[in-house]
Short mmCIF file of C-alpha atoms in Angstrom, two decimals:
data_model
loop_
_atom_site.label_atom_id
_atom_site.label_comp_id
_atom_site.label_asym_id
_atom_site.label_seq_id
_atom_site.Cartn_x
_atom_site.Cartn_y
_atom_site.Cartn_z
CA MET A 1 32.76 18.45 49.67
CA LYS A 2 36.45 17.68 49.13
CA PRO A 3 38.35 17.37 52.53
CA SER A 4 40.49 20.13 53.65
CA PHE A 5 43.39 18.03 54.83
CA THR A 6 43.80 14.77 52.95
CA ARG A 7 46.06 11.67 53.95
CA ARG A 8 48.15 12.71 50.91
CA ASP A 9 48.52 16.16 52.31
CA PHE A 10 49.70 14.69 55.54
CA LEU A 11 52.26 12.74 54.24
CA LYS A 12 53.75 15.73 52.47
CA PHE A 13 53.67 17.76 55.77
CA ALA A 14 55.08 15.00 57.71
CA SER A 15 58.06 14.71 55.58
CA LEU A 16 59.03 18.18 56.94
CA LEU A 17 58.60 17.60 60.66
CA SER A 18 59.38 14.89 63.14
CA LEU A 19 56.67 12.13 63.46
CA SER A 20 56.70 12.89 67.08
CA TYR A 21 55.31 16.47 66.43
CA THR A 22 52.98 15.78 63.53
CA VAL A 23 51.24 12.66 64.28
CA PRO A 24 48.97 13.34 67.16
CA PRO A 25 47.35 16.39 65.92
CA ALA A 26 47.18 15.34 62.32
CA MET A 27 45.59 11.95 63.03
CA LYS A 28 42.62 13.69 64.62
CA LYS A 29 42.16 15.70 61.45
CA LEU A 30 42.38 12.48 59.18
CA ARG A 31 39.80 10.71 61.21
CA SER A 32 37.30 13.07 60.48
CA ASN A 33 37.87 14.05 57.03
CA ASP A 34 39.45 10.81 55.32
CA ARG A 35 36.76 8.09 55.66
CA ALA A 36 37.87 5.94 52.71
CA SER A 37 41.02 3.97 54.18
CA LYS A 38 43.61 3.98 51.53
CA ASN A 39 46.81 1.90 51.21
CA VAL A 40 50.16 3.30 52.21
CA LEU A 41 53.16 1.40 50.73
CA ILE A 42 56.79 1.99 51.67
CA LEU A 43 59.40 0.29 49.63
CA VAL A 44 62.97 0.85 50.52
CA PHE A 45 65.62 -0.02 47.98
CA ASP A 46 69.04 -0.12 49.60
CA ALA A 47 72.22 1.51 47.67
CA TRP A 48 69.96 2.60 44.51
CA SER A 49 70.95 5.50 43.13
CA ALA A 50 68.81 8.19 41.16
CA ALA A 51 71.65 8.63 38.59
CA ASN A 52 70.48 5.06 37.34
CA MET A 53 66.81 5.62 37.15
CA SER A 54 65.01 6.74 33.90
CA LEU A 55 62.41 8.46 36.62
CA TYR A 56 65.14 10.84 37.33
CA GLY A 57 66.36 11.50 33.68
CA TYR A 58 68.72 8.53 33.09
CA GLN A 59 69.08 7.82 29.39
CA ARG A 60 68.10 3.97 29.37
CA GLU A 61 64.45 2.98 30.58
CA THR A 62 65.42 1.33 33.82
CA THR A 63 62.24 2.19 35.90
CA PRO A 64 59.17 2.16 33.39
CA LYS A 65 56.68 1.09 36.27
CA LEU A 66 57.98 3.59 38.62
CA GLU A 67 57.54 6.31 35.93
CA ARG A 68 53.86 5.42 35.44
CA LEU A 69 53.39 5.50 39.36
CA ALA A 70 55.08 8.91 39.43
CA GLU A 71 52.43 10.19 37.15
CA LYS A 72 49.89 10.20 40.04
CA ALA A 73 52.35 10.51 42.84
CA VAL A 74 54.39 13.05 44.74
CA VAL A 75 57.97 12.86 43.19
CA TYR A 76 60.78 14.30 45.12
CA HIS A 77 63.48 15.68 43.27
CA ASN A 78 65.59 17.38 46.03
CA HIS A 79 65.69 14.87 48.74
CA TYR A 80 68.48 13.92 51.23
CA ALA A 81 69.15 10.69 52.96
CA GLY A 82 69.03 10.77 56.63
CA SER A 83 72.59 9.11 56.65
CA HIS A 84 74.78 7.14 54.46
CA TYR A 85 74.09 3.47 55.50
CA THR A 86 71.22 1.20 56.41
CA THR A 87 70.95 1.55 60.08
CA PRO A 88 70.79 5.15 60.70
CA GLY A 89 69.24 6.04 57.32
CA THR A 90 66.14 3.48 57.83
CA ALA A 91 66.00 4.80 61.47
CA SER A 92 65.51 8.25 60.43
CA LEU A 93 63.03 7.13 57.64
CA LEU A 94 60.95 5.21 60.03
CA THR A 95 61.10 7.89 63.07
CA GLY A 96 60.98 11.22 61.03
CA THR A 97 64.25 12.04 63.16
CA THR A 98 67.86 12.70 62.35
CA PRO A 99 70.57 10.25 63.60
CA TRP A 100 71.60 12.77 66.14
CA THR A 101 68.01 12.40 67.75
CA HIS A 102 67.46 8.53 67.40
CA HIS A 103 71.24 7.57 68.13
CA ALA A 104 71.08 4.40 65.96
CA PHE A 105 74.39 4.93 64.66
CA ASP A 106 76.32 1.74 64.86
CA VAL A 107 75.77 -1.36 62.66
CA ASN A 108 72.63 -3.24 63.80
CA ALA A 109 71.61 -0.58 66.43
CA THR A 110 68.11 0.32 67.51
CA VAL A 111 66.75 4.07 68.00
CA GLU A 112 66.11 5.53 71.50
CA GLU A 113 63.15 3.64 73.42
CA TYR A 114 60.85 6.68 73.64
CA LEU A 115 61.17 6.89 69.53
CA ALA A 116 60.00 3.25 69.23
CA GLN A 117 56.61 4.43 70.43
CA LYS A 118 56.47 7.13 67.78
CA SER A 119 57.33 5.25 64.55
CA ILE A 120 55.65 5.84 61.32
CA PHE A 121 53.66 2.84 61.82
CA HIS A 122 51.82 4.53 64.98
CA ALA A 123 50.74 7.19 62.24
CA PHE A 124 48.22 4.64 61.00
CA PRO A 125 46.43 2.93 63.78
CA ARG A 126 43.45 2.12 61.86
CA HIS A 127 45.24 0.32 58.96
CA HIS A 128 46.41 -3.24 59.02
CA ARG A 129 50.27 -2.65 59.38
CA LEU A 130 52.63 -5.18 58.11
CA ALA A 131 56.47 -5.13 57.54
CA TYR A 132 59.20 -7.26 56.17
CA SER A 133 62.90 -6.63 55.12
CA HIS A 134 65.33 -9.07 54.07
CA ASN A 135 68.16 -6.73 55.18
CA ALA A 136 69.30 -7.81 58.82
CA PHE A 137 70.02 -4.34 59.89
CA ALA A 138 66.55 -2.92 59.00
CA ASP A 139 64.99 -6.04 60.36
CA THR A 140 66.57 -5.30 63.86
CA LEU A 141 64.51 -1.96 63.53
CA LEU A 142 61.32 -3.66 62.51
CA ARG A 143 61.68 -5.89 65.54
CA GLN A 144 62.03 -2.81 67.48
CA PHE A 145 58.60 -1.47 66.28
CA ILE A 146 56.87 -4.86 66.50
CA ALA A 147 54.43 -3.49 69.10
CA ALA A 148 52.90 -1.06 66.51
CA LEU A 149 52.66 -3.92 63.74
CA ASP A 150 49.61 -6.37 63.17
CA ALA A 151 51.97 -8.58 60.90
CA TYR A 152 55.54 -9.13 60.88
CA THR A 153 57.71 -11.53 58.81
CA PRO A 154 61.21 -12.54 60.01
CA TRP A 155 63.64 -11.89 57.23
CA GLU A 156 64.74 -15.50 57.25
CA ARG A 157 61.48 -16.76 56.18
CA LEU A 158 61.64 -14.96 52.64
CA TYR A 159 65.24 -14.50 51.96
CA PHE A 160 66.33 -17.18 49.49
CA GLU A 161 70.00 -17.24 50.37
CA ASN A 162 69.44 -17.58 54.20
CA ASP A 163 69.85 -20.64 56.21
CA ALA A 164 67.26 -20.33 58.99
CA VAL A 165 69.16 -22.85 61.35
CA PHE A 166 72.40 -21.14 61.12
CA THR A 167 71.13 -17.45 61.73
CA SER A 168 68.86 -18.58 64.44
CA THR A 169 71.83 -20.28 66.21
CA VAL A 170 74.32 -17.33 65.91
CA ARG A 171 71.92 -14.43 65.86
CA ASN A 172 74.00 -12.32 68.44
CA ASP A 173 77.04 -12.77 66.23
CA LEU A 174 75.41 -12.73 62.86
CA ASP A 175 77.77 -10.38 61.26
CA ILE A 176 81.21 -12.24 61.69
CA ALA A 177 79.49 -15.72 61.45
CA ALA A 178 78.16 -14.60 57.96
CA ILE A 179 81.61 -13.82 56.78
CA SER A 180 82.93 -17.13 58.13
CA LYS A 181 80.13 -18.91 56.54
CA ASN A 182 80.78 -17.32 53.06
CA ARG A 183 84.45 -18.09 53.24
CA ALA A 184 83.86 -21.73 54.30
CA LEU A 185 81.13 -22.47 51.95
CA ARG A 186 81.29 -20.23 48.99
CA GLN A 187 83.74 -20.93 45.96
CA GLN A 188 85.65 -17.55 45.27
CA ASN A 189 88.84 -17.03 43.54
CA ASP A 190 88.20 -19.05 40.29
CA GLY A 191 86.71 -21.96 42.19
CA PHE A 192 88.67 -22.24 45.40
CA SER A 193 87.33 -21.79 48.90
CA TYR A 194 88.44 -22.52 52.44
CA SER A 195 86.83 -25.99 52.39
CA LEU A 196 87.54 -29.05 50.31
CA PHE A 197 83.88 -30.29 50.51
CA LEU A 198 81.46 -27.84 52.10
CA SER A 199 81.13 -25.85 49.26
CA ARG A 200 80.19 -28.63 46.74
CA LEU A 201 77.38 -29.56 49.63
CA TYR A 202 76.24 -26.07 49.80
CA GLU A 203 76.03 -25.48 45.85
CA ALA A 204 73.95 -28.97 45.92
CA TYR A 205 71.57 -27.90 48.53
CA LYS A 206 71.22 -24.36 46.95
CA MET A 207 70.39 -25.83 43.74
CA LYS A 208 67.62 -27.98 45.09
CA ARG A 209 66.02 -25.21 47.13
CA MET A 210 66.13 -22.95 44.13
CA THR A 211 64.61 -25.55 41.80
CA ARG A 212 61.81 -25.88 44.51
CA ILE A 213 61.23 -22.35 44.76
CA ALA A 214 61.23 -21.63 40.90
CA ALA A 215 58.20 -23.59 40.61
CA ASN A 216 56.30 -20.72 42.19
CA PHE A 217 57.77 -18.29 39.92
CA PRO A 218 56.79 -19.02 36.13
CA ARG A 219 58.24 -15.88 35.04
CA GLY A 220 61.67 -16.52 36.88
CA VAL A 221 62.81 -15.92 40.41
CA PRO A 222 63.21 -12.22 41.19
#
């Protein structure tokens, strides 16, 4: 007999209401009807416009794999983001609430503490829940929800452009420190930087690291 309320139905229903209201009653229904545990993947592409996706009518074939996925998925055509930049938008996505409720307005902010116990990760207690983001602002939110995760990878571990020693040293001032680092090390303005020699050392270090990483990507580093 086909279940009366599947996990797919739950996801569509949850998109309409706050997770704090939908998760408790819905999960009881899911436990009894959906015995086969399915994977739930949430992939977020920051600053990616539907206007440039063939999935939504763009002339060039820019998203062929997503189009194949869309053939057996729920596709939204009239969806509005929770906010206009990373922190409040991601917070809305992960809590099912508006910025006026979760209050994560500022860059690198966190949500109200009671919502940290009602994130989307709490909707799937029987799944192996893991999370990663190389966006430092989104990573701040993942660290706030870490109690609901079975596995969490810090963004520094997989972000190729990152210097783990640097970020761990200035974590509380990461934004302004990153700008200062870029000015000192990266050659801009036709080859000039704020340092006579640091940019050369940085380029040599980056090339050596990328050569090592490239060995693990025979089809090219993404």
